[in-house]
Amino acid sequence: DSGVTQTPKHLITATGQRVTLRCSPRSGDLSVYWYQQSLDQGLQFLIQYYNGEERAKGNILERFSAQQFPDLHSELNLSSLELGDSALYFCASSVGGQGPEAFFGQGTRLTVV
Amino acid sequence: EDKVVQSPLSLVVHEGDTVTLNCSYEVTNFRSLLWYKQEKKAPTFLFMLTSSGIEKKSGRLSSILDKKELFSILNITATQTGDSAVYLCAAYSGGGADGLTFGKGTHLIIQP
């Protein structure tokens, strides 16, 4: 158990809908990273937050947004969902803003039908 | 564009064999190379390599980085069925684009 908690574990929703994925980082970790993993693309970095502020952006679509709250939990919002958004979404956390050694949650499996 | 390429994509060996997994990278402002093991869901951290030529070891697993040739290898000796997993390699740039650039992974299957 990495100490990173993601909810829900599985999510099935229709195209055009909006969903929110939630992540609680390990105790003491200030950085939260979001990744998308699909069969053809592998693990893709989406976005990073550090102590409530956006730190870096990767391949995140405009339909997706994220935030980190004062208690350091983070939410990833996915809107106007398309079939191609079906994937495993991981959250990872690390202590600092620069360290790459991140611990991953178990992921949320999103299926868009 | 940052790129990490792993080979082979898939590998099937018998228990007890030794395997070598390869990872090459082209990353701007490279800082470190990380290996993860992904069994069912979450990738679990194995190694982080920052310096060239220094081997990191954990039990039957070891890894080394060559910063001149831009690659890393992960060795697993005396493989066991529990080693079956996808092994992911990631390069960390630490620059403006924080986060890790992952390869697509090597799917390792250990047959009894």
mmCIF file with all atom_site columns, C-alpha atoms in Angstrom:
data_model
loop_
_atom_site.group_PDB
_atom_site.id
_atom_site.type_symbol
_atom_site.label_atom_id
_atom_site.label_alt_id
_atom_site.label_comp_id
_atom_site.label_asym_id
_atom_site.label_entity_id
_atom_site.label_seq_id
_atom_site.pdbx_PDB_ins_code
_atom_site.Cartn_x
_atom_site.Cartn_y
_atom_site.Cartn_z
_atom_site.occupancy
_atom_site.B_iso_or_equiv
_atom_site.pdbx_formal_charge
_atom_site.auth_seq_id
_atom_site.auth_comp_id
_atom_site.auth_asym_id
_atom_site.auth_atom_id
_atom_site.pdbx_PDB_model_num
ATOM 1   C CA . ASP A 1 1   ? 0.000   0.000   0.000   1.00 0.00 ? 1   ASP A CA 1
ATOM 2   C CA . SER A 1 2   ? 1.603   3.243   -1.190  1.00 0.00 ? 2   SER A CA 1
ATOM 3   C CA . GLY A 1 3   ? -0.453  5.470   1.104   1.00 0.00 ? 3   GLY A CA 1
ATOM 4   C CA . VAL A 1 4   ? -1.989  7.303   -1.847  1.00 0.00 ? 4   VAL A CA 1
ATOM 5   C CA . THR A 1 5   ? -5.759  6.885   -1.982  1.00 0.00 ? 5   THR A CA 1
ATOM 6   C CA . GLN A 1 6   ? -7.858  7.307   -5.092  1.00 0.00 ? 6   GLN A CA 1
ATOM 7   C CA . THR A 1 7   ? -11.618 7.185   -5.395  1.00 0.00 ? 7   THR A CA 1
ATOM 8   C CA . PRO A 1 8   ? -13.612 5.835   -7.046  1.00 0.00 ? 8   PRO A CA 1
ATOM 9   C CA . LYS A 1 9   ? -11.898 2.644   -8.201  1.00 0.00 ? 9   LYS A CA 1
ATOM 10  C CA . HIS A 1 10  ? -14.123 2.227   -11.212 1.00 0.00 ? 10  HIS A CA 1
ATOM 11  C CA . LEU A 1 11  ? -16.377 4.649   -13.047 1.00 0.00 ? 11  LEU A CA 1
ATOM 12  C CA . ILE A 1 12  ? -18.625 4.050   -16.024 1.00 0.00 ? 12  ILE A CA 1
ATOM 13  C CA . THR A 1 13  ? -20.274 7.026   -17.604 1.00 0.00 ? 13  THR A CA 1
ATOM 14  C CA . ALA A 1 14  ? -21.807 8.125   -20.892 1.00 0.00 ? 14  ALA A CA 1
ATOM 15  C CA . THR A 1 15  ? -20.241 10.359  -23.507 1.00 0.00 ? 15  THR A CA 1
ATOM 16  C CA . GLY A 1 16  ? -20.729 14.062  -22.894 1.00 0.00 ? 16  GLY A CA 1
ATOM 17  C CA . GLN A 1 17  ? -20.826 13.675  -19.127 1.00 0.00 ? 17  GLN A CA 1
ATOM 18  C CA . ARG A 1 18  ? -18.525 15.109  -16.497 1.00 0.00 ? 18  ARG A CA 1
ATOM 19  C CA . VAL A 1 19  ? -16.753 13.197  -13.729 1.00 0.00 ? 19  VAL A CA 1
ATOM 20  C CA . THR A 1 20  ? -14.515 14.038  -10.798 1.00 0.00 ? 20  THR A CA 1
ATOM 21  C CA . LEU A 1 21  ? -11.678 11.814  -9.652  1.00 0.00 ? 21  LEU A CA 1
ATOM 22  C CA . ARG A 1 22  ? -10.316 12.291  -6.177  1.00 0.00 ? 22  ARG A CA 1
ATOM 23  C CA . CYS A 1 23  ? -6.859  11.707  -4.734  1.00 0.00 ? 23  CYS A CA 1
ATOM 24  C CA . SER A 1 24  ? -5.514  11.869  -1.187  1.00 0.00 ? 24  SER A CA 1
ATOM 25  C CA . PRO A 1 25  ? -1.724  11.987  -1.148  1.00 0.00 ? 25  PRO A CA 1
ATOM 26  C CA . ARG A 1 26  ? 0.530   10.288  1.354   1.00 0.00 ? 26  ARG A CA 1
ATOM 27  C CA . SER A 1 27  ? 0.748   12.046  4.661   1.00 0.00 ? 27  SER A CA 1
ATOM 28  C CA . GLY A 1 28  ? 3.336   14.811  4.406   1.00 0.00 ? 28  GLY A CA 1
ATOM 29  C CA . ASP A 1 29  ? 3.536   14.824  0.609   1.00 0.00 ? 29  ASP A CA 1
ATOM 30  C CA . LEU A 1 30  ? 3.018   18.242  -0.927  1.00 0.00 ? 30  LEU A CA 1
ATOM 31  C CA . SER A 1 31  ? 3.133   17.298  -4.602  1.00 0.00 ? 31  SER A CA 1
ATOM 32  C CA . VAL A 1 32  ? 0.355   15.551  -6.460  1.00 0.00 ? 32  VAL A CA 1
ATOM 33  C CA . TYR A 1 33  ? 0.719   14.311  -10.026 1.00 0.00 ? 33  TYR A CA 1
ATOM 34  C CA . TRP A 1 34  ? -2.008  13.066  -12.344 1.00 0.00 ? 34  TRP A CA 1
ATOM 35  C CA . TYR A 1 35  ? -1.341  10.535  -15.079 1.00 0.00 ? 35  TYR A CA 1
ATOM 36  C CA . GLN A 1 36  ? -3.461  8.877   -17.737 1.00 0.00 ? 36  GLN A CA 1
ATOM 37  C CA . GLN A 1 37  ? -2.679  5.333   -18.837 1.00 0.00 ? 37  GLN A CA 1
ATOM 38  C CA . SER A 1 38  ? -4.244  3.855   -21.943 1.00 0.00 ? 38  SER A CA 1
ATOM 39  C CA . LEU A 1 39  ? -3.275  0.732   -23.838 1.00 0.00 ? 39  LEU A CA 1
ATOM 40  C CA . ASP A 1 40  ? -1.836  2.521   -26.832 1.00 0.00 ? 40  ASP A CA 1
ATOM 41  C CA . GLN A 1 41  ? -0.293  5.582   -25.154 1.00 0.00 ? 41  GLN A CA 1
ATOM 42  C CA . GLY A 1 42  ? 1.223   4.176   -22.001 1.00 0.00 ? 42  GLY A CA 1
ATOM 43  C CA . LEU A 1 43  ? 1.519   6.426   -18.963 1.00 0.00 ? 43  LEU A CA 1
ATOM 44  C CA . GLN A 1 44  ? 1.096   10.096  -19.848 1.00 0.00 ? 44  GLN A CA 1
ATOM 45  C CA . PHE A 1 45  ? 1.772   12.921  -17.423 1.00 0.00 ? 45  PHE A CA 1
ATOM 46  C CA . LEU A 1 46  ? -1.185  15.281  -17.182 1.00 0.00 ? 46  LEU A CA 1
ATOM 47  C CA . ILE A 1 47  ? -0.561  17.844  -14.474 1.00 0.00 ? 47  ILE A CA 1
ATOM 48  C CA . GLN A 1 48  ? 1.241   18.480  -11.191 1.00 0.00 ? 48  GLN A CA 1
ATOM 49  C CA . TYR A 1 49  ? 0.259   20.494  -8.147  1.00 0.00 ? 49  TYR A CA 1
ATOM 50  C CA . TYR A 1 50  ? 2.562   21.498  -5.347  1.00 0.00 ? 50  TYR A CA 1
ATOM 51  C CA . ASN A 1 51  ? 1.137   22.782  -2.080  1.00 0.00 ? 51  ASN A CA 1
ATOM 52  C CA . GLY A 1 52  ? -2.024  24.017  -3.744  1.00 0.00 ? 52  GLY A CA 1
ATOM 53  C CA . GLU A 1 53  ? -0.432  25.642  -6.770  1.00 0.00 ? 53  GLU A CA 1
ATOM 54  C CA . GLU A 1 54  ? -0.221  24.295  -10.286 1.00 0.00 ? 54  GLU A CA 1
ATOM 55  C CA . ARG A 1 55  ? 3.433   23.405  -10.907 1.00 0.00 ? 55  ARG A CA 1
ATOM 56  C CA . ALA A 1 56  ? 3.566   21.836  -14.344 1.00 0.00 ? 56  ALA A CA 1
ATOM 57  C CA . LYS A 1 57  ? 1.316   20.818  -17.187 1.00 0.00 ? 57  LYS A CA 1
ATOM 58  C CA . GLY A 1 58  ? 1.762   17.889  -19.500 1.00 0.00 ? 58  GLY A CA 1
ATOM 59  C CA . ASN A 1 59  ? -0.561  16.444  -22.100 1.00 0.00 ? 59  ASN A CA 1
ATOM 60  C CA . ILE A 1 60  ? -3.743  17.599  -20.453 1.00 0.00 ? 60  ILE A CA 1
ATOM 61  C CA . LEU A 1 61  ? -6.751  18.391  -22.624 1.00 0.00 ? 61  LEU A CA 1
ATOM 62  C CA . GLU A 1 62  ? -8.634  21.646  -22.197 1.00 0.00 ? 62  GLU A CA 1
ATOM 63  C CA . ARG A 1 63  ? -11.700 19.613  -21.215 1.00 0.00 ? 63  ARG A CA 1
ATOM 64  C CA . PHE A 1 64  ? -9.771  18.399  -18.172 1.00 0.00 ? 64  PHE A CA 1
ATOM 65  C CA . SER A 1 65  ? -8.914  20.453  -15.137 1.00 0.00 ? 65  SER A CA 1
ATOM 66  C CA . ALA A 1 66  ? -7.524  19.802  -11.703 1.00 0.00 ? 66  ALA A CA 1
ATOM 67  C CA . GLN A 1 67  ? -7.044  21.482  -8.390  1.00 0.00 ? 67  GLN A CA 1
ATOM 68  C CA . GLN A 1 68  ? -5.354  20.849  -5.069  1.00 0.00 ? 68  GLN A CA 1
ATOM 69  C CA . PHE A 1 69  ? -7.143  21.896  -1.930  1.00 0.00 ? 69  PHE A CA 1
ATOM 70  C CA . PRO A 1 70  ? -5.715  23.324  1.322   1.00 0.00 ? 70  PRO A CA 1
ATOM 71  C CA . ASP A 1 71  ? -5.784  19.871  2.900   1.00 0.00 ? 71  ASP A CA 1
ATOM 72  C CA . LEU A 1 72  ? -3.632  18.760  -0.079  1.00 0.00 ? 72  LEU A CA 1
ATOM 73  C CA . HIS A 1 73  ? -6.135  16.367  -1.578  1.00 0.00 ? 73  HIS A CA 1
ATOM 74  C CA . SER A 1 74  ? -6.609  16.817  -5.284  1.00 0.00 ? 74  SER A CA 1
ATOM 75  C CA . GLU A 1 75  ? -9.409  16.417  -7.786  1.00 0.00 ? 75  GLU A CA 1
ATOM 76  C CA . LEU A 1 76  ? -9.227  15.831  -11.509 1.00 0.00 ? 76  LEU A CA 1
ATOM 77  C CA . ASN A 1 77  ? -12.295 16.972  -13.409 1.00 0.00 ? 77  ASN A CA 1
ATOM 78  C CA . LEU A 1 78  ? -13.013 15.492  -16.812 1.00 0.00 ? 78  LEU A CA 1
ATOM 79  C CA . SER A 1 79  ? -15.816 17.039  -18.839 1.00 0.00 ? 79  SER A CA 1
ATOM 80  C CA . SER A 1 80  ? -17.528 16.508  -22.198 1.00 0.00 ? 80  SER A CA 1
ATOM 81  C CA . LEU A 1 81  ? -16.255 12.961  -22.016 1.00 0.00 ? 81  LEU A CA 1
ATOM 82  C CA . GLU A 1 82  ? -15.443 11.069  -25.188 1.00 0.00 ? 82  GLU A CA 1
ATOM 83  C CA . LEU A 1 83  ? -14.951 7.359   -25.795 1.00 0.00 ? 83  LEU A CA 1
ATOM 84  C CA . GLY A 1 84  ? -11.236 7.975   -26.131 1.00 0.00 ? 84  GLY A CA 1
ATOM 85  C CA . ASP A 1 85  ? -11.038 9.266   -22.573 1.00 0.00 ? 85  ASP A CA 1
ATOM 86  C CA . SER A 1 86  ? -11.534 5.711   -21.312 1.00 0.00 ? 86  SER A CA 1
ATOM 87  C CA . ALA A 1 87  ? -8.341  4.894   -19.433 1.00 0.00 ? 87  ALA A CA 1
ATOM 88  C CA . LEU A 1 88  ? -6.775  4.280   -16.058 1.00 0.00 ? 88  LEU A CA 1
ATOM 89  C CA . TYR A 1 89  ? -6.129  7.550   -14.243 1.00 0.00 ? 89  TYR A CA 1
ATOM 90  C CA . PHE A 1 90  ? -3.390  7.527   -11.642 1.00 0.00 ? 90  PHE A CA 1
ATOM 91  C CA . CYS A 1 91  ? -2.561  9.975   -8.962  1.00 0.00 ? 91  CYS A CA 1
ATOM 92  C CA . ALA A 1 92  ? 0.915   10.000  -7.480  1.00 0.00 ? 92  ALA A CA 1
ATOM 93  C CA . SER A 1 93  ? 2.422   12.012  -4.674  1.00 0.00 ? 93  SER A CA 1
ATOM 94  C CA . SER A 1 94  ? 5.880   12.980  -3.545  1.00 0.00 ? 94  SER A CA 1
ATOM 95  C CA . VAL A 1 95  ? 7.331   14.995  -0.715  1.00 0.00 ? 95  VAL A CA 1
ATOM 96  C CA . GLY A 1 96  ? 8.730   17.966  -2.561  1.00 0.00 ? 96  GLY A CA 1
ATOM 97  C CA . GLY A 1 97  ? 8.074   19.821  -5.756  1.00 0.00 ? 97  GLY A CA 1
ATOM 98  C CA . GLN A 1 98  ? 11.222  18.703  -7.488  1.00 0.00 ? 98  GLN A CA 1
ATOM 99  C CA . GLY A 1 99  ? 11.657  15.110  -6.484  1.00 0.00 ? 99  GLY A CA 1
ATOM 100 C CA . PRO A 1 100 ? 10.593  12.536  -9.055  1.00 0.00 ? 100 PRO A CA 1
ATOM 101 C CA . GLU A 1 101 ? 10.282  9.612   -6.709  1.00 0.00 ? 101 GLU A CA 1
ATOM 102 C CA . ALA A 1 102 ? 6.528   9.450   -6.643  1.00 0.00 ? 102 ALA A CA 1
ATOM 103 C CA . PHE A 1 103 ? 4.239   6.918   -5.041  1.00 0.00 ? 103 PHE A CA 1
ATOM 104 C CA . PHE A 1 104 ? 1.213   5.911   -7.037  1.00 0.00 ? 104 PHE A CA 1
ATOM 105 C CA . GLY A 1 105 ? -2.346  5.278   -5.997  1.00 0.00 ? 105 GLY A CA 1
ATOM 106 C CA . GLN A 1 106 ? -4.264  2.270   -7.260  1.00 0.00 ? 106 GLN A CA 1
ATOM 107 C CA . GLY A 1 107 ? -5.869  4.279   -10.027 1.00 0.00 ? 107 GLY A CA 1
ATOM 108 C CA . THR A 1 108 ? -9.402  4.985   -11.195 1.00 0.00 ? 108 THR A CA 1
ATOM 109 C CA . ARG A 1 109 ? -10.614 2.955   -14.151 1.00 0.00 ? 109 ARG A CA 1
ATOM 110 C CA . LEU A 1 110 ? -12.816 5.244   -16.264 1.00 0.00 ? 110 LEU A CA 1
ATOM 111 C CA . THR A 1 111 ? -14.974 3.714   -18.953 1.00 0.00 ? 111 THR A CA 1
ATOM 112 C CA . VAL A 1 112 ? -16.908 6.034   -21.236 1.00 0.00 ? 112 VAL A CA 1
ATOM 113 C CA . VAL A 1 113 ? -19.752 4.355   -23.105 1.00 0.00 ? 113 VAL A CA 1
ATOM 114 C CA . GLU B 2 1   ? 9.968   16.149  -27.615 1.00 0.00 ? 1   GLU B CA 1
ATOM 115 C CA . ASP B 2 2   ? 11.130  13.998  -24.706 1.00 0.00 ? 2   ASP B CA 1
ATOM 116 C CA . LYS B 2 3   ? 11.139  10.307  -25.514 1.00 0.00 ? 3   LYS B CA 1
ATOM 117 C CA . VAL B 2 4   ? 11.722  7.083   -23.613 1.00 0.00 ? 4   VAL B CA 1
ATOM 118 C CA . VAL B 2 5   ? 11.915  3.783   -25.488 1.00 0.00 ? 5   VAL B CA 1
ATOM 119 C CA . GLN B 2 6   ? 11.902  0.401   -23.804 1.00 0.00 ? 6   GLN B CA 1
ATOM 120 C CA . SER B 2 7   ? 12.811  -2.949  -25.268 1.00 0.00 ? 7   SER B CA 1
ATOM 121 C CA . PRO B 2 8   ? 11.777  -5.611  -25.613 1.00 0.00 ? 8   PRO B CA 1
ATOM 122 C CA . LEU B 2 9   ? 8.050   -4.867  -25.484 1.00 0.00 ? 9   LEU B CA 1
ATOM 123 C CA . SER B 2 10  ? 7.352   -8.351  -24.225 1.00 0.00 ? 10  SER B CA 1
ATOM 124 C CA . LEU B 2 11  ? 9.494   -11.167 -22.860 1.00 0.00 ? 11  LEU B CA 1
ATOM 125 C CA . VAL B 2 12  ? 8.649   -14.718 -21.804 1.00 0.00 ? 12  VAL B CA 1
ATOM 126 C CA . VAL B 2 13  ? 11.238  -16.742 -19.891 1.00 0.00 ? 13  VAL B CA 1
ATOM 127 C CA . HIS B 2 14  ? 11.349  -19.696 -17.538 1.00 0.00 ? 14  HIS B CA 1
ATOM 128 C CA . GLU B 2 15  ? 11.705  -19.457 -13.810 1.00 0.00 ? 15  GLU B CA 1
ATOM 129 C CA . GLY B 2 16  ? 15.352  -19.210 -12.830 1.00 0.00 ? 16  GLY B CA 1
ATOM 130 C CA . ASP B 2 17  ? 16.436  -17.396 -15.969 1.00 0.00 ? 17  ASP B CA 1
ATOM 131 C CA . THR B 2 18  ? 18.148  -14.013 -15.902 1.00 0.00 ? 18  THR B CA 1
ATOM 132 C CA . VAL B 2 19  ? 16.578  -11.170 -17.861 1.00 0.00 ? 19  VAL B CA 1
ATOM 133 C CA . THR B 2 20  ? 17.814  -7.775  -19.001 1.00 0.00 ? 20  THR B CA 1
ATOM 134 C CA . LEU B 2 21  ? 15.390  -5.009  -19.778 1.00 0.00 ? 21  LEU B CA 1
ATOM 135 C CA . ASN B 2 22  ? 16.514  -1.987  -21.767 1.00 0.00 ? 22  ASN B CA 1
ATOM 136 C CA . CYS B 2 23  ? 15.557  1.645   -21.630 1.00 0.00 ? 23  CYS B CA 1
ATOM 137 C CA . SER B 2 24  ? 16.896  4.440   -23.831 1.00 0.00 ? 24  SER B CA 1
ATOM 138 C CA . TYR B 2 25  ? 15.973  8.073   -23.433 1.00 0.00 ? 25  TYR B CA 1
ATOM 139 C CA . GLU B 2 26  ? 16.147  11.438  -25.129 1.00 0.00 ? 26  GLU B CA 1
ATOM 140 C CA . VAL B 2 27  ? 15.159  14.020  -22.558 1.00 0.00 ? 27  VAL B CA 1
ATOM 141 C CA . THR B 2 28  ? 15.983  17.693  -22.296 1.00 0.00 ? 28  THR B CA 1
ATOM 142 C CA . ASN B 2 29  ? 17.675  18.608  -19.009 1.00 0.00 ? 29  ASN B CA 1
ATOM 143 C CA . PHE B 2 30  ? 17.812  14.996  -17.904 1.00 0.00 ? 30  PHE B CA 1
ATOM 144 C CA . ARG B 2 31  ? 18.202  14.527  -14.164 1.00 0.00 ? 31  ARG B CA 1
ATOM 145 C CA . SER B 2 32  ? 17.407  10.950  -13.305 1.00 0.00 ? 32  SER B CA 1
ATOM 146 C CA . LEU B 2 33  ? 16.053  7.652   -14.556 1.00 0.00 ? 33  LEU B CA 1
ATOM 147 C CA . LEU B 2 34  ? 13.459  5.677   -12.631 1.00 0.00 ? 34  LEU B CA 1
ATOM 148 C CA . TRP B 2 35  ? 12.244  2.110   -12.832 1.00 0.00 ? 35  TRP B CA 1
ATOM 149 C CA . TYR B 2 36  ? 8.794   0.994   -11.730 1.00 0.00 ? 36  TYR B CA 1
ATOM 150 C CA . LYS B 2 37  ? 7.091   -2.403  -11.546 1.00 0.00 ? 37  LYS B CA 1
ATOM 151 C CA . GLN B 2 38  ? 3.409   -2.515  -12.461 1.00 0.00 ? 38  GLN B CA 1
ATOM 152 C CA . GLU B 2 39  ? 1.598   -5.721  -11.609 1.00 0.00 ? 39  GLU B CA 1
ATOM 153 C CA . LYS B 2 40  ? -2.114  -5.150  -11.604 1.00 0.00 ? 40  LYS B CA 1
ATOM 154 C CA . LYS B 2 41  ? -2.732  -1.523  -10.934 1.00 0.00 ? 41  LYS B CA 1
ATOM 155 C CA . ALA B 2 42  ? -0.363  0.977   -9.358  1.00 0.00 ? 42  ALA B CA 1
ATOM 156 C CA . PRO B 2 43  ? 3.254   1.186   -10.489 1.00 0.00 ? 43  PRO B CA 1
ATOM 157 C CA . THR B 2 44  ? 5.557   0.609   -7.553  1.00 0.00 ? 44  THR B CA 1
ATOM 158 C CA . PHE B 2 45  ? 8.885   2.362   -7.353  1.00 0.00 ? 45  PHE B CA 1
ATOM 159 C CA . LEU B 2 46  ? 12.023  0.235   -7.773  1.00 0.00 ? 46  LEU B CA 1
ATOM 160 C CA . PHE B 2 47  ? 15.061  2.425   -8.421  1.00 0.00 ? 47  PHE B CA 1
ATOM 161 C CA . MET B 2 48  ? 16.128  5.945   -9.144  1.00 0.00 ? 48  MET B CA 1
ATOM 162 C CA . LEU B 2 49  ? 19.449  6.418   -10.932 1.00 0.00 ? 49  LEU B CA 1
ATOM 163 C CA . THR B 2 50  ? 21.153  9.760   -11.133 1.00 0.00 ? 50  THR B CA 1
ATOM 164 C CA . SER B 2 51  ? 24.828  9.014   -11.571 1.00 0.00 ? 51  SER B CA 1
ATOM 165 C CA . SER B 2 52  ? 26.356  7.186   -14.468 1.00 0.00 ? 52  SER B CA 1
ATOM 166 C CA . GLY B 2 53  ? 28.014  3.831   -13.890 1.00 0.00 ? 53  GLY B CA 1
ATOM 167 C CA . ILE B 2 54  ? 26.819  3.283   -10.344 1.00 0.00 ? 54  ILE B CA 1
ATOM 168 C CA . GLU B 2 55  ? 24.791  0.115   -9.951  1.00 0.00 ? 55  GLU B CA 1
ATOM 169 C CA . LYS B 2 56  ? 21.767  0.108   -7.692  1.00 0.00 ? 56  LYS B CA 1
ATOM 170 C CA . LYS B 2 57  ? 20.796  -3.227  -6.245  1.00 0.00 ? 57  LYS B CA 1
ATOM 171 C CA . SER B 2 58  ? 17.810  -4.615  -4.408  1.00 0.00 ? 58  SER B CA 1
ATOM 172 C CA . GLY B 2 59  ? 17.836  -8.344  -3.898  1.00 0.00 ? 59  GLY B CA 1
ATOM 173 C CA . ARG B 2 60  ? 17.756  -10.023 -7.297  1.00 0.00 ? 60  ARG B CA 1
ATOM 174 C CA . LEU B 2 61  ? 17.139  -6.756  -9.113  1.00 0.00 ? 61  LEU B CA 1
ATOM 175 C CA . SER B 2 62  ? 19.854  -4.369  -10.192 1.00 0.00 ? 62  SER B CA 1
ATOM 176 C CA . SER B 2 63  ? 20.047  -1.404  -12.491 1.00 0.00 ? 63  SER B CA 1
ATOM 177 C CA . ILE B 2 64  ? 22.675  0.812   -14.015 1.00 0.00 ? 64  ILE B CA 1
ATOM 178 C CA . LEU B 2 65  ? 22.651  4.065   -15.952 1.00 0.00 ? 65  LEU B CA 1
ATOM 179 C CA . ASP B 2 66  ? 24.881  5.171   -18.811 1.00 0.00 ? 66  ASP B CA 1
ATOM 180 C CA . LYS B 2 67  ? 24.485  8.918   -19.229 1.00 0.00 ? 67  LYS B CA 1
ATOM 181 C CA . LYS B 2 68  ? 26.896  9.066   -22.143 1.00 0.00 ? 68  LYS B CA 1
ATOM 182 C CA . GLU B 2 69  ? 24.967  6.548   -24.225 1.00 0.00 ? 69  GLU B CA 1
ATOM 183 C CA . LEU B 2 70  ? 21.597  7.609   -22.763 1.00 0.00 ? 70  LEU B CA 1
ATOM 184 C CA . PHE B 2 71  ? 20.351  4.244   -21.607 1.00 0.00 ? 71  PHE B CA 1
ATOM 185 C CA . SER B 2 72  ? 19.678  2.144   -18.580 1.00 0.00 ? 72  SER B CA 1
ATOM 186 C CA . ILE B 2 73  ? 19.261  -1.559  -18.001 1.00 0.00 ? 73  ILE B CA 1
ATOM 187 C CA . LEU B 2 74  ? 17.338  -3.460  -15.381 1.00 0.00 ? 74  LEU B CA 1
ATOM 188 C CA . ASN B 2 75  ? 18.584  -6.945  -14.573 1.00 0.00 ? 75  ASN B CA 1
ATOM 189 C CA . ILE B 2 76  ? 16.611  -9.595  -12.765 1.00 0.00 ? 76  ILE B CA 1
ATOM 190 C CA . THR B 2 77  ? 18.470  -12.762 -11.802 1.00 0.00 ? 77  THR B CA 1
ATOM 191 C CA . ALA B 2 78  ? 16.990  -16.118 -10.754 1.00 0.00 ? 78  ALA B CA 1
ATOM 192 C CA . THR B 2 79  ? 13.573  -14.969 -11.904 1.00 0.00 ? 79  THR B CA 1
ATOM 193 C CA . GLN B 2 80  ? 10.446  -16.115 -10.083 1.00 0.00 ? 80  GLN B CA 1
ATOM 194 C CA . THR B 2 81  ? 6.804   -16.178 -11.200 1.00 0.00 ? 81  THR B CA 1
ATOM 195 C CA . GLY B 2 82  ? 6.185   -13.225 -8.890  1.00 0.00 ? 82  GLY B CA 1
ATOM 196 C CA . ASP B 2 83  ? 8.454   -11.138 -11.075 1.00 0.00 ? 83  ASP B CA 1
ATOM 197 C CA . SER B 2 84  ? 5.845   -11.286 -13.842 1.00 0.00 ? 84  SER B CA 1
ATOM 198 C CA . ALA B 2 85  ? 4.751   -7.697  -14.412 1.00 0.00 ? 85  ALA B CA 1
ATOM 199 C CA . VAL B 2 86  ? 5.133   -4.713  -16.683 1.00 0.00 ? 86  VAL B CA 1
ATOM 200 C CA . TYR B 2 87  ? 8.374   -2.879  -15.976 1.00 0.00 ? 87  TYR B CA 1
ATOM 201 C CA . LEU B 2 88  ? 8.253   0.826   -16.670 1.00 0.00 ? 88  LEU B CA 1
ATOM 202 C CA . CYS B 2 89  ? 11.171  3.116   -17.187 1.00 0.00 ? 89  CYS B CA 1
ATOM 203 C CA . ALA B 2 90  ? 10.781  6.882   -16.762 1.00 0.00 ? 90  ALA B CA 1
ATOM 204 C CA . ALA B 2 91  ? 13.063  9.846   -17.310 1.00 0.00 ? 91  ALA B CA 1
ATOM 205 C CA . TYR B 2 92  ? 12.883  12.859  -15.071 1.00 0.00 ? 92  TYR B CA 1
ATOM 206 C CA . SER B 2 93  ? 13.854  16.243  -16.470 1.00 0.00 ? 93  SER B CA 1
ATOM 207 C CA . GLY B 2 94  ? 13.049  18.382  -13.476 1.00 0.00 ? 94  GLY B CA 1
ATOM 208 C CA . GLY B 2 95  ? 12.747  21.411  -15.692 1.00 0.00 ? 95  GLY B CA 1
ATOM 209 C CA . GLY B 2 96  ? 9.687   23.456  -16.593 1.00 0.00 ? 96  GLY B CA 1
ATOM 210 C CA . ALA B 2 97  ? 7.836   20.304  -17.562 1.00 0.00 ? 97  ALA B CA 1
ATOM 211 C CA . ASP B 2 98  ? 7.954   18.538  -14.242 1.00 0.00 ? 98  ASP B CA 1
ATOM 212 C CA . GLY B 2 99  ? 6.772   15.021  -14.053 1.00 0.00 ? 99  GLY B CA 1
ATOM 213 C CA . LEU B 2 100 ? 8.070   11.880  -15.603 1.00 0.00 ? 100 LEU B CA 1
ATOM 214 C CA . THR B 2 101 ? 8.250   10.780  -19.228 1.00 0.00 ? 101 THR B CA 1
ATOM 215 C CA . PHE B 2 102 ? 7.439   7.081   -19.272 1.00 0.00 ? 102 PHE B CA 1
ATOM 216 C CA . GLY B 2 103 ? 8.290   4.399   -21.764 1.00 0.00 ? 103 GLY B CA 1
ATOM 217 C CA . LYS B 2 104 ? 5.553   1.998   -22.824 1.00 0.00 ? 104 LYS B CA 1
ATOM 218 C CA . GLY B 2 105 ? 6.943   -0.750  -20.658 1.00 0.00 ? 105 GLY B CA 1
ATOM 219 C CA . THR B 2 106 ? 8.284   -4.268  -21.008 1.00 0.00 ? 106 THR B CA 1
ATOM 220 C CA . HIS B 2 107 ? 5.751   -6.980  -20.279 1.00 0.00 ? 107 HIS B CA 1
ATOM 221 C CA . LEU B 2 108 ? 7.680   -9.748  -18.535 1.00 0.00 ? 108 LEU B CA 1
ATOM 222 C CA . ILE B 2 109 ? 6.138   -13.183 -18.126 1.00 0.00 ? 109 ILE B CA 1
ATOM 223 C CA . ILE B 2 110 ? 7.897   -15.809 -16.037 1.00 0.00 ? 110 ILE B CA 1
ATOM 224 C CA . GLN B 2 111 ? 6.749   -19.355 -16.727 1.00 0.00 ? 111 GLN B CA 1
ATOM 225 C CA . PRO B 2 112 ? 7.125   -22.021 -14.038 1.00 0.00 ? 112 PRO B CA 1
#
